[in-house]
XYZ file of C-alpha atoms in Angstrom:
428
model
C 50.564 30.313 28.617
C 48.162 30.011 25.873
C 45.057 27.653 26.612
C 42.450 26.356 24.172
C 38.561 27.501 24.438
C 35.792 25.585 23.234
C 32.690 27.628 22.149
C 29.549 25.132 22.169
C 26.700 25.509 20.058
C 24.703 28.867 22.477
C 20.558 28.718 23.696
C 19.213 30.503 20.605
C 16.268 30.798 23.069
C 12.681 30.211 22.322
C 12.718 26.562 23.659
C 14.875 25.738 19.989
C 17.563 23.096 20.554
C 19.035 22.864 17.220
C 20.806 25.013 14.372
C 21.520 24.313 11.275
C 25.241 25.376 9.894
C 24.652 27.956 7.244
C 28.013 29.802 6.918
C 31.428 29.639 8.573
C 32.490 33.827 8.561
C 36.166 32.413 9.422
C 38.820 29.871 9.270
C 41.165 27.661 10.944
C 44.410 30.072 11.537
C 42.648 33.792 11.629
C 42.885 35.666 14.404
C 39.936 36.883 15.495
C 38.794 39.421 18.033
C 35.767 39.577 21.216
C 32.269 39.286 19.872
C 33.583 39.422 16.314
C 31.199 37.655 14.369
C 32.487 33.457 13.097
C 29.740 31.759 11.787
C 25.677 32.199 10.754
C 22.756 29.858 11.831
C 19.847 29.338 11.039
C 17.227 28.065 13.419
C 14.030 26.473 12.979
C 12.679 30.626 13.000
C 15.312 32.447 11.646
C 19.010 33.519 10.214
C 21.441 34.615 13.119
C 25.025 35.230 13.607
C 26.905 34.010 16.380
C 29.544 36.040 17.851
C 32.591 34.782 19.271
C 32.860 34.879 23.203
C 37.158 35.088 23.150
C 39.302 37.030 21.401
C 42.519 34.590 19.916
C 43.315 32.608 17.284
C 40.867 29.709 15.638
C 42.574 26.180 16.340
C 39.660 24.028 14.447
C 36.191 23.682 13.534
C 34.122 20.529 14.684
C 31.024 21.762 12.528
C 30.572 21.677 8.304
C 28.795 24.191 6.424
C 25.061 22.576 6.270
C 25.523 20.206 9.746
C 22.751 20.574 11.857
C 24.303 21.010 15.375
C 22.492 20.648 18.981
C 22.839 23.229 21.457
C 26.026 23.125 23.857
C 27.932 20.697 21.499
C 31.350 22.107 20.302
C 31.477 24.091 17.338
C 34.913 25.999 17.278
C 38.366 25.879 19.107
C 39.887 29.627 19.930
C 43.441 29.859 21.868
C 43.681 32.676 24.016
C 46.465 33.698 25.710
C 50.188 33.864 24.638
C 51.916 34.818 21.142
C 49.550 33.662 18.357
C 52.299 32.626 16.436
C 52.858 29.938 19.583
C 52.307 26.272 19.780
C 49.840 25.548 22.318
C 50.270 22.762 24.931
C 47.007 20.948 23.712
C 47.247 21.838 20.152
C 46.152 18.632 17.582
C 48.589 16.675 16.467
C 46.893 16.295 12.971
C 43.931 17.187 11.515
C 42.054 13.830 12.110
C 41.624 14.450 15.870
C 40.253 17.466 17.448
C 42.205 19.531 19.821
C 41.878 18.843 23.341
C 39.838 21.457 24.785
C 40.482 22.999 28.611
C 37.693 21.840 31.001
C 35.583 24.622 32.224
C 32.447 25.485 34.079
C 32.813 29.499 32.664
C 29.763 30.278 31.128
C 30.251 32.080 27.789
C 28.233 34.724 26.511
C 24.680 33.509 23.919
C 22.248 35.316 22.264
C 19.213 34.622 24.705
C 20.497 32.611 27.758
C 22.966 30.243 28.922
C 21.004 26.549 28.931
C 22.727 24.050 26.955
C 21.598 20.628 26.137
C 23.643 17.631 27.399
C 25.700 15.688 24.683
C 24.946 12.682 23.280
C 21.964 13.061 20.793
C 22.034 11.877 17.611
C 23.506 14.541 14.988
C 25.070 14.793 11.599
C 28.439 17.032 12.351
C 30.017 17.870 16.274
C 32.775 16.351 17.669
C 32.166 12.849 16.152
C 33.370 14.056 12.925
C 37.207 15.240 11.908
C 37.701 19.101 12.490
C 37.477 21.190 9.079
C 40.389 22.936 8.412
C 39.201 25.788 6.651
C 41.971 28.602 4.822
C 41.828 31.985 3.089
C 42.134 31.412 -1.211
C 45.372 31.075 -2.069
C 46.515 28.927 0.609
C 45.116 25.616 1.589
C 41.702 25.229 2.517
C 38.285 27.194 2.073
C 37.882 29.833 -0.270
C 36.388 33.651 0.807
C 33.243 34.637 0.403
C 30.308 36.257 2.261
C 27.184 34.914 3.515
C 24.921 35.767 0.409
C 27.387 34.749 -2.082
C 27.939 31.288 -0.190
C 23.911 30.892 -0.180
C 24.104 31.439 -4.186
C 26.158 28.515 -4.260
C 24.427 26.364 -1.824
C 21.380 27.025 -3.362
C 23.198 25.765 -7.106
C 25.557 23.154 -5.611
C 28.339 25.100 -6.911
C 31.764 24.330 -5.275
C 33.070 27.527 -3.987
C 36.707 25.900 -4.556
C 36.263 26.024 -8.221
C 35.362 29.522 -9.066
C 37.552 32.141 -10.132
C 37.790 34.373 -7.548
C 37.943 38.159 -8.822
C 37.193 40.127 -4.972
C 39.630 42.566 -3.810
C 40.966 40.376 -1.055
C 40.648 37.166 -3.218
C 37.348 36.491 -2.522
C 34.438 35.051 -4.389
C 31.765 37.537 -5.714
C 28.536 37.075 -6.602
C 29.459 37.773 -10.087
C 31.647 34.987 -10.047
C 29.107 32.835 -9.512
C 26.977 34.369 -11.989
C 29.413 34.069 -14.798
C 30.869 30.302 -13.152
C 27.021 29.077 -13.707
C 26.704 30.260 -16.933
C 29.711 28.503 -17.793
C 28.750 24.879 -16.590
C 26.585 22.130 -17.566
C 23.678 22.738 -14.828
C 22.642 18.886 -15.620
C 25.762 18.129 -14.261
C 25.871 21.015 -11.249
C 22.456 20.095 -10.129
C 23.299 16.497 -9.910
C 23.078 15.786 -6.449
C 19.741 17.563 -6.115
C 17.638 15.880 -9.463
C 16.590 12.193 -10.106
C 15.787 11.843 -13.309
C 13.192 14.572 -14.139
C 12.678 15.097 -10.289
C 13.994 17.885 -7.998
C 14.842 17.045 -3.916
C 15.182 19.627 -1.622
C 16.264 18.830 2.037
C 13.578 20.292 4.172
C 15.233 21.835 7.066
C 15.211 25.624 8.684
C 12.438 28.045 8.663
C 10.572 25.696 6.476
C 10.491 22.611 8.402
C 9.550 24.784 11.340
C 6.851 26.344 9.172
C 5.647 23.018 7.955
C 5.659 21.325 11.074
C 3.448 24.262 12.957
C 0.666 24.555 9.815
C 0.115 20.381 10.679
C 0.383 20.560 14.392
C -2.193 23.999 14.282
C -4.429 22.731 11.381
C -5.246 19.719 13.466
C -5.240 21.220 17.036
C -7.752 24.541 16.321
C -11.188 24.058 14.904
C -10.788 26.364 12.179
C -13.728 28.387 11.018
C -13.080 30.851 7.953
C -16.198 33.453 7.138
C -15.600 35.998 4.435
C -16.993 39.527 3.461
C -16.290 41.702 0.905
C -16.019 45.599 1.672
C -16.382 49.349 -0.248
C -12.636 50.809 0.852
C -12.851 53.342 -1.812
C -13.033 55.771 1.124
C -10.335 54.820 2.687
C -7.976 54.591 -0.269
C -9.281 58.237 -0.765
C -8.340 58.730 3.152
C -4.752 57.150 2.048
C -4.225 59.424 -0.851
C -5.036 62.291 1.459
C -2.407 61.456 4.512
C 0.242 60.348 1.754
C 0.834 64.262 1.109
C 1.009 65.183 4.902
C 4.195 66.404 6.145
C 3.622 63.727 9.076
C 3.790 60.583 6.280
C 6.348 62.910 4.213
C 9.349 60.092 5.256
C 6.716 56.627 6.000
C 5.637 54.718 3.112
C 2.010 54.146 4.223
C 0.394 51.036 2.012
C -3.347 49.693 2.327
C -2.137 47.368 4.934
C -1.305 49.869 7.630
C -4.715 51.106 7.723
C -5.930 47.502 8.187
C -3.722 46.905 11.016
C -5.168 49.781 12.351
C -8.499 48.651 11.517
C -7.682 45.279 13.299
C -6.128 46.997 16.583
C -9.242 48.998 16.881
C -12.042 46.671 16.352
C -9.818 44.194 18.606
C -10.865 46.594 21.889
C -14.648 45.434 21.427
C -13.649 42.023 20.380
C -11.096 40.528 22.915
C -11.374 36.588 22.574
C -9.883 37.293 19.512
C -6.336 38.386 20.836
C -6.416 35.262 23.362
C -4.996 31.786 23.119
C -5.643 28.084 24.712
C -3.499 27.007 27.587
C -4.186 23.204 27.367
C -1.750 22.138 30.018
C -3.691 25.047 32.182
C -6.809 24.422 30.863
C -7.396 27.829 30.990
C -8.093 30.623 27.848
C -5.715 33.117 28.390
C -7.174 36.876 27.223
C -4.029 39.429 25.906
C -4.349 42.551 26.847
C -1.563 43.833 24.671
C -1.300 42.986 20.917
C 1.479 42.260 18.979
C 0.416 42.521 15.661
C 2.013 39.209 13.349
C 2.519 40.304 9.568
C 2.754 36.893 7.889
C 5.943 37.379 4.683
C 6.907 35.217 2.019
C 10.876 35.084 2.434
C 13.536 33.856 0.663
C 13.887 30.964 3.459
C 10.114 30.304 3.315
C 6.951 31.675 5.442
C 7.499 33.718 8.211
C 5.326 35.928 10.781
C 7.359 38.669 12.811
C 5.155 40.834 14.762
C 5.264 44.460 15.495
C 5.304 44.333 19.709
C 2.607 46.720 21.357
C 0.878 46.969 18.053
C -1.965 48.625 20.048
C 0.024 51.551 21.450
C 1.433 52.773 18.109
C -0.302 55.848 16.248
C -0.424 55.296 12.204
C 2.612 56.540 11.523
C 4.293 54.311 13.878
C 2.422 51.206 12.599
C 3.142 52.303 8.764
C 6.971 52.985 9.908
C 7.022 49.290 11.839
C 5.690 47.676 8.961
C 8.240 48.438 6.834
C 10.602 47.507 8.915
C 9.430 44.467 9.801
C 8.733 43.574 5.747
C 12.571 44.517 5.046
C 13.859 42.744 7.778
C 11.982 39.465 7.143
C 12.657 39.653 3.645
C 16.621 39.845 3.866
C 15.953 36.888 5.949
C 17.742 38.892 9.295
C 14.429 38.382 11.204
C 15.598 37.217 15.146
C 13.388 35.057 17.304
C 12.378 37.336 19.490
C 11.021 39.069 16.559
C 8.928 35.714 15.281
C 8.070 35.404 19.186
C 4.476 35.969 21.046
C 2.146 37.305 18.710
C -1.317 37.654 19.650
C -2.634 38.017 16.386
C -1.679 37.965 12.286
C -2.610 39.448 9.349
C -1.317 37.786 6.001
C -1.984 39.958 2.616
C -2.805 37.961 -0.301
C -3.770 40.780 -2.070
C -0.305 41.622 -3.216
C -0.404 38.604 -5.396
C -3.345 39.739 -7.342
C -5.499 37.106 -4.862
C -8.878 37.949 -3.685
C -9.423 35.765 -0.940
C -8.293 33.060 1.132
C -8.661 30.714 4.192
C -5.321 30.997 6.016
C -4.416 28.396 9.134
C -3.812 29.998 12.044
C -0.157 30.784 13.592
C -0.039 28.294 16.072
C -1.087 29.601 19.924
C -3.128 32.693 18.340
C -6.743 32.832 17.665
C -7.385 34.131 14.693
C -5.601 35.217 11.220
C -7.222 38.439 8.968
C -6.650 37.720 5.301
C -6.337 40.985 2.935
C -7.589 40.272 -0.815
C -6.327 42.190 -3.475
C -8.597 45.554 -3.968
C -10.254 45.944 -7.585
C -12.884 48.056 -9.266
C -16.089 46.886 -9.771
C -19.239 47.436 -10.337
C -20.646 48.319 -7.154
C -23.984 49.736 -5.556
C -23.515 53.125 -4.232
C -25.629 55.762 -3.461
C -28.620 54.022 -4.330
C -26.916 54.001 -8.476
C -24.120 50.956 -9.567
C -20.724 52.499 -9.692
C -17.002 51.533 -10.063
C -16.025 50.964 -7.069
C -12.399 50.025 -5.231
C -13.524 46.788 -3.518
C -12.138 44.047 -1.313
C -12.815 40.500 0.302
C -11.134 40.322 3.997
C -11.405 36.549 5.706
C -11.064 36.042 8.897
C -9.610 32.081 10.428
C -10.465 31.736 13.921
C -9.989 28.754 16.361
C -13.870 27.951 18.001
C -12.641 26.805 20.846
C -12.016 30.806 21.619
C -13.949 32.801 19.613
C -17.741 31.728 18.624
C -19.393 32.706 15.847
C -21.217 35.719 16.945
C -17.801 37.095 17.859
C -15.925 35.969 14.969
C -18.846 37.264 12.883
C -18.877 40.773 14.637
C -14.989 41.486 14.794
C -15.053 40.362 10.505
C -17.972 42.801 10.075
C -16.277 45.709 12.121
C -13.382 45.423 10.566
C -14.876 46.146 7.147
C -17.159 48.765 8.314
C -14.244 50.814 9.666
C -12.457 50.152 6.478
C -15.659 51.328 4.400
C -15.828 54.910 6.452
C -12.338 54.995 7.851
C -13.203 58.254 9.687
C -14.552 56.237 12.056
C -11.811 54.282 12.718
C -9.819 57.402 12.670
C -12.113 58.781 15.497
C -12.175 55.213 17.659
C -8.502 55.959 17.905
């Protein structure tokens, strides 16, 4: 006997009770098997997919594309059980009321837990609205496409529906897009985004997260900012040198994994700045592990993964995590857990061509290292002016932790290991 199985909104974890809708990955009549991927999210930290708990055949979806959906309300109805071609016992009658969905206190497997929120919040989408009945192209409903080519279309209120589809399986490609757009009157196709000679953009996701934490961190820390600018022409030397080792022969090592390493070893000497402020404790809490936050501009907006256990990893290991972490953030794949408990961050404005900066802090860290672009100048070396490869590092910390002297010492450590990197090379 075949029996319907509702699949609520999971605990993305991380105290997050909300998801925004990105992409449906299936429709209404596919059969689809265990932990087979049906839809992607996107959280207030990042892009995830959501597998699919039961194996069976998808009877509707409660949830749009672009709803933004509470944890443990409905998204999708899955029968189980019985011939798929069969009529279930609770199936809809129509398409205007949602199936009927078999009572159950079987939890189902989530991505980080199994808390769900009780029903009955406010939301746009869930089981308020009508089901969407969603089909391949070529039959009824919702055309194919994947993820990135749906977020083309989003992001240029194109209407999947209406583009020629050219795919193998009679899907929408990206080039279909490409040539749809070129095709249209963007006046007209960016319509419900523009007023008059003004742009709107709904701030929800990673951004409204990001947004939210700059305010709430900007003013909750004191911020203090000092700034000093640095010789690295050694160390750039000490880079060119270790870039023809066999042991960086398959690491792209950059400028910015020798001041993480910089940062890891000056942090041993400088502790309060790898703490944070327990207010409901009153209590500073010191880290004796450091997981090193890279702050990335992404497609989705800010974001600071960190590289767990920063402080155990040799170079090569922190040059190897690094890019990792960069690629990962930047194809917008970046998981919670990856955003989660840093101790510390270091954001590079240097790759921008900027020289400085005063970043705010990630919210529950005490301080944030700013890397300025490096440049030759005129520089006094050697008791003679020189052309010299120079940069400005900043350093954000919150004063309720860290007080000047120690701000002032980490900053100045940190550029004296970058100026004569062999000793940074021998401190670890």
């Amino acid at each position: 006997m075949p029996t319907i199985k509702s699949f609520p909104l999971p605990d993305l974890g991380e105290g997050l009770t909300e998801a925004d809708l990105l992409t449906w990955l299936v429709a209404v009549g596919d059969t689809i098997e265990l932990n087979q991927n049906i839809a992607e999210v996107e959280t207030a930290k990042a892009a995830v997919e959501l597998p699919s708990p039961f194996a069976g055949v998808i009877v509707a979806l409660h949830v749009s594309e672009g709803d933004t959906v509470e944890v443990g309300v409905p998204i999708i109805d899955i029968r189980v059980g019985g011939e798929d071609g069969a009529e279930p016992e609770h199936a809809a009658a129509d398409v205007d009321a949602p199936a009927p969905v078999e009572e159950s206190d079987e939890r189902v497997p989530v991505l980080v837990g199994y808390g769900v929120a009780k029903e009955g919040s406010s939301r746009r989408g869930g089981r308020g609205t009508p089901p969407v009945t969603a089909t391949p192209n070529g039959q009824n409903g919702k055309p194919l496409a994947a993820p990135p080519v749906r977020k083309i279309a989003r992001d240029n209120a194109v209407d999947l529906a209406e583009v020629p589809a050219t795919g193998s399986h009679g899907d929408v490609t990206r080039e279909d897009v490409e040539t749809y757009l070129k095709g249209e009157d963007l006046t007209e196709t960016w319509a419900p985004h523009r007023t008059g000679r003004e742009e709107r953009t709904p701030i929800k996701g990673v951004r409204k997260h990001t947004a939210e934490a700059m305010v709430r961190s900007a003013f909750t820390a004191p911020h203090v900012t000092e700034f000093v600018t640095v010789d690295v022409t050694e160390t750039l030397t000490l880079l060119e040198s270790l870039r023809s080792s066999t042991h960086f022969a398959d690491v792209r090592l950059t400028p910015l994994a020798l001041v993480s390493k910089a940062v890891l070893v000056a942090l041993r000497s400088n502790p309060s700045l790898n703490s944070s402020w327990d207010e409901a404790a009153q209590e500073i809490v010191t880290k004796h592990y450091v997981n090193l936050g890279i702050a990335a501009a992404t497609p989705r907006g800010l974001m600071v993964p960190n590289i767990k256990d920063a402080h155990e990893l040799s170079l090569v290991d922190i040059a190897r995590a690094l890019a990792d972490l960069t690629r990962t953030a930047k194809e917008g794949k970046s998981s919670p857990a990856d955003l989660a408990d840093g101790t510390i961050t270091i954001t590079n404005v240097g790759v921008f061509g900027v020289d400085a900066g005063t970043p705010i802090l990630n919210p529950g860290e005490a301080a944030i290292l700013c890397f300025g672009s490096i440049r030759r100048m005129p520089w006094e070396y050697e008791g003679a002016i020189a052309l010299r490869s120079v940069t400005t590092l900043s350093l954000s910390f919150d004063h309720r932790l860290v007080d000047g002297q120690q701000g002032s010492q980490f900053l100045a450590l940190v550029g004296r290991l970058l100026s004569t990197p062999m000793d940074m090379i021998a401190l670890s």
